[in-house]
Amino acid sequence: MSTITKKELIDRIADNSGNRRVQVKKVVQQFLDEIVNELGKGNRLEFRDFGVFETKIRKARKAQNPKTLEPVAVPEKRTVKFKVGRLMKQRLSELTGAAVDDEAGDVAEMSDTDGDEEDEEQPQHGKGA
């Protein structure tokens, strides 16, 4: 498995579309900036059949330092969740020959859930390929 950088994606898009790399870079960066801005406002971004980006606030909690066993206060924090869309899930399954696990299966429940981090780590049951 290799890592593809933003630069490589921009180069590919520029080559495939016939547009100048500088123009493609501006559009891609503006797109990414808009995603960050909308998530920062607490908005949900839905790209049909691709997936959904949504933020969730994790409550403050008590944890334990495994080395010293001292209790540690973990502050509230905002996380970003991504739920894979139907067509992306299908396409990845076709390309890899393996079922795609939707790791952010709790996106639909985000606004109703007060769950702790422990709840999020439990496996999701009933998700088929």
Short mmCIF file of C-alpha atoms in Angstrom, two decimals:
data_model
loop_
_atom_site.label_atom_id
_atom_site.label_comp_id
_atom_site.label_asym_id
_atom_site.label_seq_id
_atom_site.Cartn_x
_atom_site.Cartn_y
_atom_site.Cartn_z
CA MET A 1 0.00 0.00 0.00
CA SER A 2 1.40 3.38 -0.92
CA THR A 3 0.58 6.93 0.10
CA ILE A 4 -0.73 9.36 -2.48
CA THR A 5 -0.10 13.02 -1.69
CA LYS A 6 -2.23 16.04 -2.53
CA LYS A 7 0.46 17.09 -5.02
CA GLU A 8 0.21 13.75 -6.84
CA LEU A 9 -3.57 14.00 -7.01
CA ILE A 10 -3.34 17.55 -8.35
CA ASP A 11 -0.87 16.41 -11.00
CA ARG A 12 -3.17 13.56 -12.04
CA ILE A 13 -6.23 15.80 -12.26
CA ALA A 14 -4.29 18.42 -14.24
CA ASP A 15 -3.02 15.78 -16.69
CA ASN A 16 -6.43 14.13 -17.11
CA SER A 17 -8.41 17.35 -17.44
CA GLY A 18 -5.96 19.33 -19.55
CA ASN A 19 -6.08 22.20 -17.05
CA ARG A 20 -3.02 23.96 -15.74
CA ARG A 21 -1.62 22.56 -12.52
CA VAL A 22 -1.82 25.98 -10.81
CA GLN A 23 -5.55 26.23 -11.54
CA VAL A 24 -6.24 22.69 -10.33
CA LYS A 25 -4.22 23.32 -7.17
CA LYS A 26 -6.27 26.44 -6.37
CA VAL A 27 -9.57 24.60 -6.88
CA VAL A 28 -8.54 21.57 -4.83
CA GLN A 29 -7.22 23.76 -1.99
CA GLN A 30 -10.36 25.90 -2.01
CA PHE A 31 -12.48 22.72 -1.88
CA LEU A 32 -10.52 21.40 1.11
CA ASP A 33 -10.67 24.79 2.84
CA GLU A 34 -14.46 24.85 2.42
CA ILE A 35 -14.77 21.39 3.95
CA VAL A 36 -12.75 22.51 6.98
CA ASN A 37 -14.75 25.76 7.27
CA GLU A 38 -18.10 23.96 7.18
CA LEU A 39 -17.01 21.31 9.68
CA GLY A 40 -15.69 24.12 11.89
CA LYS A 41 -19.19 25.65 11.88
CA GLY A 42 -20.60 22.32 12.98
CA ASN A 43 -22.20 21.59 9.62
CA ARG A 44 -22.56 18.13 8.09
CA LEU A 45 -21.15 17.60 4.59
CA GLU A 46 -22.90 15.03 2.46
CA PHE A 47 -21.45 13.99 -0.89
CA ARG A 48 -24.06 11.64 -2.35
CA ASP A 49 -22.77 8.11 -2.86
CA PHE A 50 -19.26 9.17 -1.76
CA GLY A 51 -19.78 9.71 1.94
CA VAL A 52 -20.63 12.01 4.82
CA PHE A 53 -18.30 14.13 6.97
CA GLU A 54 -19.63 15.16 10.36
CA THR A 55 -18.18 16.43 13.62
CA LYS A 56 -18.88 15.01 17.03
CA ILE A 57 -18.07 16.34 20.46
CA ARG A 58 -16.51 13.77 22.76
CA LYS A 59 -17.31 14.45 26.38
CA ALA A 60 -14.58 15.10 28.91
CA ARG A 61 -13.68 11.92 30.78
CA LYS A 62 -11.32 10.41 33.30
CA ALA A 63 -8.57 8.15 31.97
CA GLN A 64 -5.56 6.44 33.51
CA ASN A 65 -1.90 6.77 32.65
CA PRO A 66 -0.92 3.14 31.96
CA LYS A 67 2.65 3.66 33.12
CA THR A 68 2.03 5.42 36.44
CA LEU A 69 -1.63 4.38 36.94
CA GLU A 70 -2.37 8.00 37.83
CA PRO A 71 -5.83 9.30 36.91
CA VAL A 72 -5.78 11.83 34.07
CA ALA A 73 -8.51 14.26 33.07
CA VAL A 74 -9.12 14.12 29.30
CA PRO A 75 -10.80 17.34 28.12
CA GLU A 76 -13.79 17.52 25.80
CA LYS A 77 -12.75 17.46 22.16
CA ARG A 78 -14.26 17.62 18.70
CA THR A 79 -13.60 14.80 16.26
CA VAL A 80 -14.46 14.35 12.59
CA LYS A 81 -16.27 11.22 11.45
CA PHE A 82 -16.56 9.94 7.89
CA LYS A 83 -19.20 7.48 6.81
CA VAL A 84 -18.55 5.71 3.51
CA GLY A 85 -21.22 6.21 0.85
CA ARG A 86 -22.99 3.44 -1.03
CA LEU A 87 -21.19 3.77 -4.38
CA MET A 88 -17.76 4.17 -2.78
CA LYS A 89 -18.39 1.07 -0.68
CA GLN A 90 -19.43 -0.88 -3.80
CA ARG A 91 -16.51 0.35 -5.88
CA LEU A 92 -13.90 -0.38 -3.20
CA SER A 93 -15.39 -3.82 -2.71
CA GLU A 94 -15.13 -4.49 -6.46
CA LEU A 95 -11.56 -3.20 -6.67
CA THR A 96 -10.25 -5.06 -3.63
CA GLY A 97 -12.47 -8.12 -3.64
CA ALA A 98 -13.11 -7.60 0.08
CA ALA A 99 -16.08 -6.18 1.94
CA VAL A 100 -15.70 -2.57 3.07
CA ASP A 101 -16.21 -2.06 6.81
CA ASP A 102 -17.97 1.17 7.62
CA GLU A 103 -15.89 2.22 10.63
CA ALA A 104 -17.96 5.34 11.25
CA GLY A 105 -21.25 3.46 11.33
CA ASP A 106 -22.45 5.66 14.17
CA VAL A 107 -22.63 8.86 12.07
CA ALA A 108 -26.43 8.71 11.84
CA GLU A 109 -26.61 8.50 15.63
CA MET A 110 -24.13 11.31 16.32
CA SER A 111 -26.64 14.01 17.12
CA ASP A 112 -28.59 11.75 19.52
CA THR A 113 -25.70 9.95 21.20
CA ASP A 114 -24.05 10.99 24.44
CA GLY A 115 -21.75 7.94 24.23
CA ASP A 116 -18.30 7.81 25.72
CA GLU A 117 -15.22 6.77 23.82
CA GLU A 118 -15.70 3.25 25.17
CA ASP A 119 -19.06 3.04 23.35
CA GLU A 120 -17.41 3.99 20.07
CA GLU A 121 -14.83 1.24 20.34
CA GLN A 122 -17.38 -1.55 20.59
CA PRO A 123 -17.81 -3.47 17.33
CA GLN A 124 -20.80 -2.72 15.16
CA HIS A 125 -22.94 -5.81 14.66
CA GLY A 126 -25.32 -6.52 11.81
CA LYS A 127 -23.29 -4.80 9.11
CA GLY A 128 -23.14 -7.04 6.06
CA ALA A 129 -21.03 -6.88 2.94
#
